[in-house]
Amino acid sequence: MSADVQLENVWVQFGDFVAVREASLTIQGGEFFSFLGPSGCGKTTLLRAISGFQDPSRGRVLIGGQDMAGTGPNQRPTALIFQNLALFPLMSVWENISFALEVKGVGKNQRRKKANELLELVALPGQGDKMVNELSGGQKQRVAVARALCAEPEVLLLDEPLSALDLKLRQHMRTELRVIQQRAGITFIYITHDQGEALTMSDRIAVMRQGVIDQISDGTTVYDHPETAFVASFVGENNFFPGKVSKIVEGIASVETKSGLLQARVSTASPVSSGDEAIVFVRPESIRFSNGEASSNYLEATVTHQEFEGHFWHLVLQTDSGSRIRMSVMNDGDSETQAVGSRISLSFIAQAAVVLAKGELAAE
Amino acid sequence: MMGWLRWFLARNGIALSLYMLGAVALWVIVMIVLPQLFMLDFSFRHNWQQIDPSRMGGPDDVYTFVNYHFLAFGSPNNPDPFNVVDVTVFFRTIVAAVFVTLFDLALCYPIAYYLAQVARGGKARLLVLSLIIPFWVNELLRAFAFRILFGEEGTINAILLSLGILNEPVDFVREDVALYAGLGYAYILLMIFPIYNVVESLDKNQIEAARDLGASWIRIHRRVVFPFAKPGITSGCTMVFMLSAGALAAPQILGGPSSLWFTQIIYQWFNTGSNWPRGSAYAIVLMLTCVLFVLAVMRIFKVKIGEIGR
């Protein structure tokens, strides 16, 4: 069973502070949906509004078409996995997992059986009699998932549950969670500030900024077709060149910037007009070495720093006008390294860059 | 031990070290161990000082169980098979102290939980102040105030009568209600603060997780909060039990005319009875029984002694 979740014009206010502003969206049943945003953007508050720990100041939360106003967290068809997991330290693993059944008055043998099934599901067979503090971080993670699934929720809410794990385990758990979600066939709503998690696992992502949802799309759209300056700068690395739109021809805008005339595609979802203050965004991997001067999208810069990351070289460059550029070069075997201090010419194609209205950028 | 001493001296300097060691030694030896040893010694002696001082230090001044024997069986011409009055009072005191302890636990657990997990900032501070400030009133004054409150002509009777709940006044003092209320009230802080200390360290997410999984408030407390608070509950209960079993002023003032508290009997032996050896024996029996009782209860509830200190 999976239920869809609808937010209708949800606001959450704490005194004068608006934590969530006018959130309206529909999450489909069975979808893996992520809220992505920096800390303090209101995503956890929104999750608490869905789980029932926080009443919205205005608006409605509907789960499976039913208005949840007045329904407490213990009555909702949701289960929440906490950031710190909040496993019960004084209970054994199997008691933790089957707690939702204990609440319903299910007998011990049946609870034990269900706990064992769930331990199989999360790949921890035979660990039921251990105490929680005997488990490793990744194992606790799985127990938390099993405990939530035992409540047979229609919607599983996850509040940055992977943030305490180390990188390798985190990457592994991403795949794992996705598999569990597909096997359980229920709606997952995932909160994270880690764009890698959001991009790899989600069907759709809502990018949040200061209580506002900026964009809702699937991962590739969020990455390739950002609709606001914030989304462009928060999701993935991006170079930005502020300027003024001088003209638009066939979906390609020419923008006067400090670094010269740059051409970039106009976003169809949030187009700019001629004369607007705008920002040109170019991904580091879209910038190429150039061997000849061109009339536009041509930059000259000095290498100030370089990092080697295995499959990529990351170069940090400085243009003559003072802009900082990040550039990624695939380590494909015959790419040459650039010494710090050397001058190089760069270019990018207009289709690989996007121009968006001037707006708030994500903090570095 | 020598290694620790050297480390301690090096760390604090000679003067400070000697002061600290001296103060601790003074406290432990002079204030705790020696007086109790004297009492223990007294409890095994005859009361020659009062009966026949000339026999003190003589061949008759030997160790004896006569005082313990008296507590159990009374005087030689006692017709009963055991010392009915003293033994009954003794057990009634223990049972009453248990009752006071449970009453305090029931009263203080919700308050401690509220303080630790629900109340915030100003409200919490106000509540703590309103718990502490009444204890500026001294014990005797408070006990007499309770007498006025619970007396036959007291405030409570007046209210109940005027509301028509009672037809004729109830003597709460005679019924020992005043005594239990007075004892219970006297030790609430000793129950609240240990529980508060522990519950405050309980992660709020644990409570929310249990609630999210469908648990009612009762189950959340039974399965999550209460087991977590067990060390605090134990230390609170231990203190309240020990102090109520050993209380003197409250039973003296609030106790009904027919109900004695065991401490009052002890007090009588020391004071009006001028029989220190017998008083000591009684006091030691009370102390040992209380200690053994507490240890036994801790055993039943699987609490280790070390957990109390947390």
mmCIF file of N, CA and C in Angstrom, chain A residues 79-152:
data_model
loop_
_atom_site.group_PDB
_atom_site.id
_atom_site.type_symbol
_atom_site.label_atom_id
_atom_site.label_comp_id
_atom_site.label_asym_id
_atom_site.label_seq_id
_atom_site.Cartn_x
_atom_site.Cartn_y
_atom_site.Cartn_z
ATOM 1 N N ALA A 79 5.547 6.709 8.701
ATOM 2 C CA ALA A 79 6.570 6.365 9.690
ATOM 3 C C ALA A 79 7.778 7.224 9.383
ATOM 4 N N LEU A 80 8.405 7.699 10.447
ATOM 5 C CA LEU A 80 9.504 8.649 10.292
ATOM 6 C C LEU A 80 10.811 8.004 10.735
ATOM 7 N N ILE A 81 11.842 8.171 9.906
ATOM 8 C CA ILE A 81 13.183 7.746 10.333
ATOM 9 C C ILE A 81 13.956 9.004 10.690
ATOM 10 N N PHE A 82 14.379 9.066 11.950
ATOM 11 C CA PHE A 82 14.980 10.286 12.463
ATOM 12 C C PHE A 82 16.435 10.407 12.027
ATOM 13 N N GLN A 83 16.890 11.646 12.023
ATOM 14 C CA GLN A 83 18.277 11.895 11.651
ATOM 15 C C GLN A 83 19.241 11.112 12.541
ATOM 16 N N ASN A 84 18.954 11.098 13.865
ATOM 17 C CA ASN A 84 19.831 10.331 14.757
ATOM 18 C C ASN A 84 19.267 8.923 15.002
ATOM 19 N N LEU A 85 18.314 8.506 14.175
ATOM 20 C CA LEU A 85 17.677 7.185 14.182
ATOM 21 C C LEU A 85 16.744 6.959 15.359
ATOM 22 N N ALA A 86 17.140 7.456 16.569
ATOM 23 C CA ALA A 86 16.282 7.338 17.755
ATOM 24 C C ALA A 86 15.837 5.902 18.010
ATOM 25 N N LEU A 87 16.758 4.965 17.869
ATOM 26 C CA LEU A 87 16.450 3.588 18.265
ATOM 27 C C LEU A 87 16.358 3.553 19.789
ATOM 28 N N PHE A 88 15.574 2.597 20.318
ATOM 29 C CA PHE A 88 15.421 2.518 21.773
ATOM 30 C C PHE A 88 16.587 1.722 22.353
ATOM 31 N N PRO A 89 17.460 2.378 23.129
ATOM 32 C CA PRO A 89 18.692 1.707 23.565
ATOM 33 C C PRO A 89 18.449 0.592 24.574
ATOM 34 N N LEU A 90 17.313 0.620 25.273
ATOM 35 C CA LEU A 90 17.083 -0.375 26.315
ATOM 36 C C LEU A 90 16.318 -1.582 25.806
ATOM 37 N N MET A 91 16.061 -1.602 24.478
ATOM 38 C CA MET A 91 15.380 -2.767 23.902
ATOM 39 C C MET A 91 16.340 -3.470 22.941
ATOM 40 N N SER A 92 16.110 -4.762 22.763
ATOM 41 C CA SER A 92 16.928 -5.501 21.810
ATOM 42 C C SER A 92 16.510 -5.108 20.394
ATOM 43 N N VAL A 93 17.302 -5.574 19.424
ATOM 44 C CA VAL A 93 17.043 -5.219 18.038
ATOM 45 C C VAL A 93 15.640 -5.654 17.615
ATOM 46 N N TRP A 94 15.276 -6.892 17.948
ATOM 47 C CA TRP A 94 13.967 -7.350 17.473
ATOM 48 C C TRP A 94 12.818 -6.634 18.164
ATOM 49 N N GLU A 95 13.020 -6.248 19.434
ATOM 50 C CA GLU A 95 11.973 -5.486 20.122
ATOM 51 C C GLU A 95 11.817 -4.102 19.506
ATOM 52 N N ASN A 96 12.963 -3.516 19.144
ATOM 53 C CA ASN A 96 12.918 -2.236 18.441
ATOM 54 C C ASN A 96 12.093 -2.350 17.177
ATOM 55 N N ILE A 97 12.438 -3.365 16.372
ATOM 56 C CA ILE A 97 11.802 -3.494 15.064
ATOM 57 C C ILE A 97 10.312 -3.723 15.203
ATOM 58 N N SER A 98 9.916 -4.557 16.170
ATOM 59 C CA SER A 98 8.504 -4.927 16.249
ATOM 60 C C SER A 98 7.717 -4.039 17.198
ATOM 61 N N PHE A 99 8.278 -2.900 17.558
ATOM 62 C CA PHE A 99 7.590 -2.019 18.512
ATOM 63 C C PHE A 99 6.199 -1.616 18.008
ATOM 64 N N ALA A 100 6.096 -1.355 16.710
ATOM 65 C CA ALA A 100 4.800 -0.929 16.154
ATOM 66 C C ALA A 100 3.749 -2.024 16.325
ATOM 67 N N LEU A 101 4.192 -3.292 16.304
ATOM 68 C CA LEU A 101 3.252 -4.402 16.498
ATOM 69 C C LEU A 101 2.898 -4.551 17.970
ATOM 70 N N GLU A 102 3.898 -4.339 18.830
ATOM 71 C CA GLU A 102 3.661 -4.399 20.274
ATOM 72 C C GLU A 102 2.567 -3.402 20.649
ATOM 73 N N VAL A 103 2.642 -2.209 20.023
ATOM 74 C CA VAL A 103 1.641 -1.177 20.266
ATOM 75 C C VAL A 103 0.245 -1.679 19.907
ATOM 76 N N LYS A 104 0.183 -2.489 18.843
ATOM 77 C CA LYS A 104 -1.123 -2.992 18.398
ATOM 78 C C LYS A 104 -1.556 -4.220 19.189
ATOM 79 N N GLY A 105 -0.720 -4.659 20.130
ATOM 80 C CA GLY A 105 -1.103 -5.781 20.976
ATOM 81 C C GLY A 105 -0.888 -7.142 20.326
ATOM 82 N N VAL A 106 0.027 -7.214 19.351
ATOM 83 C CA VAL A 106 0.309 -8.485 18.687
ATOM 84 C C VAL A 106 1.150 -9.360 19.615
ATOM 85 N N GLY A 107 0.887 -10.653 19.617
ATOM 86 C CA GLY A 107 1.589 -11.578 20.507
ATOM 87 C C GLY A 107 3.078 -11.693 20.194
ATOM 88 N N LYS A 108 3.809 -12.181 21.182
ATOM 89 C CA LYS A 108 5.263 -12.178 21.089
ATOM 90 C C LYS A 108 5.789 -13.019 19.925
ATOM 91 N N ASN A 109 5.230 -14.220 19.746
ATOM 92 C CA ASN A 109 5.749 -15.085 18.686
ATOM 93 C C ASN A 109 5.607 -14.457 17.308
ATOM 94 N N GLN A 110 4.444 -13.835 17.122
ATOM 95 C CA GLN A 110 4.183 -13.215 15.820
ATOM 96 C C GLN A 110 5.094 -12.018 15.589
ATOM 97 N N ARG A 111 5.315 -11.283 16.680
ATOM 98 C CA ARG A 111 6.201 -10.115 16.573
ATOM 99 C C ARG A 111 7.605 -10.559 16.201
ATOM 100 N N ARG A 112 8.039 -11.611 16.888
ATOM 101 C CA ARG A 112 9.366 -12.156 16.662
ATOM 102 C C ARG A 112 9.526 -12.567 15.197
ATOM 103 N N LYS A 113 8.466 -13.192 14.673
ATOM 104 C CA LYS A 113 8.499 -13.695 13.302
ATOM 105 C C LYS A 113 8.613 -12.538 12.311
ATOM 106 N N LYS A 114 7.783 -11.523 12.563
ATOM 107 C CA LYS A 114 7.788 -10.352 11.675
ATOM 108 C C LYS A 114 9.156 -9.654 11.728
ATOM 109 N N ALA A 115 9.722 -9.557 12.944
ATOM 110 C CA ALA A 115 11.032 -8.919 13.088
ATOM 111 C C ALA A 115 12.077 -9.684 12.283
ATOM 112 N N ASN A 116 12.016 -11.015 12.333
ATOM 113 C CA ASN A 116 12.984 -11.807 11.576
ATOM 114 C C ASN A 116 12.826 -11.585 10.071
ATOM 115 N N GLU A 117 11.576 -11.510 9.621
ATOM 116 C CA GLU A 117 11.347 -11.239 8.194
ATOM 117 C C GLU A 117 11.963 -9.912 7.778
ATOM 118 N N LEU A 118 11.736 -8.910 8.619
ATOM 119 C CA LEU A 118 12.247 -7.581 8.278
ATOM 120 C C LEU A 118 13.765 -7.548 8.342
ATOM 121 N N LEU A 119 14.342 -8.308 9.289
ATOM 122 C CA LEU A 119 15.803 -8.380 9.363
ATOM 123 C C LEU A 119 16.366 -8.982 8.074
ATOM 124 N N GLU A 120 15.631 -9.963 7.510
ATOM 125 C CA GLU A 120 16.030 -10.509 6.209
ATOM 126 C C GLU A 120 16.008 -9.416 5.148
ATOM 127 N N LEU A 121 14.902 -8.669 5.151
ATOM 128 C CA LEU A 121 14.706 -7.634 4.142
ATOM 129 C C LEU A 121 15.834 -6.616 4.155
ATOM 130 N N VAL A 122 16.284 -6.227 5.357
ATOM 131 C CA VAL A 122 17.338 -5.218 5.425
ATOM 132 C C VAL A 122 18.722 -5.863 5.549
ATOM 133 N N ALA A 123 18.795 -7.140 5.213
ATOM 134 C CA ALA A 123 20.076 -7.849 5.155
ATOM 135 C C ALA A 123 20.808 -7.897 6.492
ATOM 136 N N LEU A 124 20.067 -8.174 7.567
ATOM 137 C CA LEU A 124 20.699 -8.345 8.883
ATOM 138 C C LEU A 124 20.185 -9.625 9.542
ATOM 139 N N PRO A 125 20.173 -10.749 8.836
ATOM 140 C CA PRO A 125 19.545 -11.934 9.416
ATOM 141 C C PRO A 125 20.238 -12.368 10.703
ATOM 142 N N GLY A 126 19.450 -12.835 11.661
ATOM 143 C CA GLY A 126 20.009 -13.396 12.889
ATOM 144 C C GLY A 126 20.574 -12.402 13.878
ATOM 145 N N GLN A 127 20.300 -11.110 13.693
ATOM 146 C CA GLN A 127 20.871 -10.122 14.626
ATOM 147 C C GLN A 127 19.852 -9.650 15.653
ATOM 148 N N GLY A 128 18.684 -10.311 15.673
ATOM 149 C CA GLY A 128 17.567 -9.812 16.472
ATOM 150 C C GLY A 128 17.812 -9.719 17.961
ATOM 151 N N ASP A 129 18.660 -10.591 18.515
ATOM 152 C CA ASP A 129 18.820 -10.611 19.961
ATOM 153 C C ASP A 129 19.890 -9.665 20.467
ATOM 154 N N LYS A 130 20.593 -9.007 19.526
ATOM 155 C CA LYS A 130 21.616 -8.066 19.980
ATOM 156 C C LYS A 130 20.959 -6.820 20.551
ATOM 157 N N MET A 131 21.742 -6.085 21.347
ATOM 158 C CA MET A 131 21.273 -4.779 21.787
ATOM 159 C C MET A 131 21.717 -3.770 20.734
ATOM 160 N N VAL A 132 21.011 -2.648 20.704
ATOM 161 C CA VAL A 132 21.269 -1.662 19.657
ATOM 162 C C VAL A 132 22.721 -1.174 19.670
ATOM 163 N N ASN A 133 23.267 -0.983 20.875
ATOM 164 C CA ASN A 133 24.617 -0.416 20.922
ATOM 165 C C ASN A 133 25.707 -1.418 20.543
ATOM 166 N N GLU A 134 25.294 -2.646 20.249
ATOM 167 C CA GLU A 134 26.292 -3.618 19.763
ATOM 168 C C GLU A 134 26.424 -3.561 18.243
ATOM 169 N N LEU A 135 25.601 -2.734 17.596
ATOM 170 C CA LEU A 135 25.609 -2.689 16.134
ATOM 171 C C LEU A 135 26.491 -1.561 15.626
ATOM 172 N N SER A 136 26.927 -1.701 14.366
ATOM 173 C CA SER A 136 27.694 -0.625 13.736
ATOM 174 C C SER A 136 26.726 0.415 13.194
ATOM 175 N N GLY A 137 27.283 1.527 12.731
ATOM 176 C CA GLY A 137 26.447 2.615 12.226
ATOM 177 C C GLY A 137 25.517 2.179 11.106
ATOM 178 N N GLY A 138 26.070 1.430 10.150
ATOM 179 C CA GLY A 138 25.263 0.997 9.021
ATOM 180 C C GLY A 138 24.180 0.017 9.442
ATOM 181 N N GLN A 139 24.512 -0.830 10.412
ATOM 182 C CA GLN A 139 23.521 -1.799 10.897
ATOM 183 C C GLN A 139 22.378 -1.101 11.621
ATOM 184 N N LYS A 140 22.730 -0.084 12.438
ATOM 185 C CA LYS A 140 21.689 0.681 13.129
ATOM 186 C C LYS A 140 20.758 1.318 12.107
ATOM 187 N N GLN A 141 21.363 1.817 11.050
ATOM 188 C CA GLN A 141 20.615 2.412 9.961
ATOM 189 C C GLN A 141 19.542 1.461 9.431
ATOM 190 N N ARG A 142 19.967 0.217 9.199
ATOM 191 C CA ARG A 142 19.042 -0.775 8.658
ATOM 192 C C ARG A 142 17.957 -1.118 9.660
ATOM 193 N N VAL A 143 18.353 -1.189 10.951
ATOM 194 C CA VAL A 143 17.349 -1.494 11.972
ATOM 195 C C VAL A 143 16.295 -0.388 12.008
ATOM 196 N N ALA A 144 16.756 0.858 11.867
ATOM 197 C CA ALA A 144 15.805 1.982 11.869
ATOM 198 C C ALA A 144 14.828 1.855 10.706
ATOM 199 N N VAL A 145 15.343 1.445 9.540
ATOM 200 C CA VAL A 145 14.466 1.256 8.375
ATOM 201 C C VAL A 145 13.474 0.130 8.659
ATOM 202 N N ALA A 146 13.984 -0.969 9.204
ATOM 203 C CA ALA A 146 13.111 -2.111 9.489
ATOM 204 C C ALA A 146 12.040 -1.742 10.507
ATOM 205 N N ARG A 147 12.436 -0.978 11.544
ATOM 206 C CA ARG A 147 11.476 -0.595 12.572
ATOM 207 C C ARG A 147 10.346 0.253 11.961
ATOM 208 N N ALA A 148 10.734 1.155 11.049
ATOM 209 C CA ALA A 148 9.717 2.003 10.427
ATOM 210 C C ALA A 148 8.820 1.183 9.499
ATOM 211 N N LEU A 149 9.426 0.238 8.756
ATOM 212 C CA LEU A 149 8.637 -0.559 7.815
ATOM 213 C C LEU A 149 7.666 -1.476 8.546
ATOM 214 N N CYS A 150 8.036 -1.865 9.773
ATOM 215 C CA CYS A 150 7.195 -2.774 10.541
ATOM 216 C C CYS A 150 5.835 -2.153 10.838
ATOM 217 N N ALA A 151 5.787 -0.826 10.891
ATOM 218 C CA ALA A 151 4.513 -0.146 11.121
ATOM 219 C C ALA A 151 3.628 -0.207 9.884
ATOM 220 N N GLU A 152 4.151 -0.818 8.804
ATOM 221 C CA GLU A 152 3.466 -0.885 7.519
ATOM 222 C C GLU A 152 2.887 0.467 7.110
#
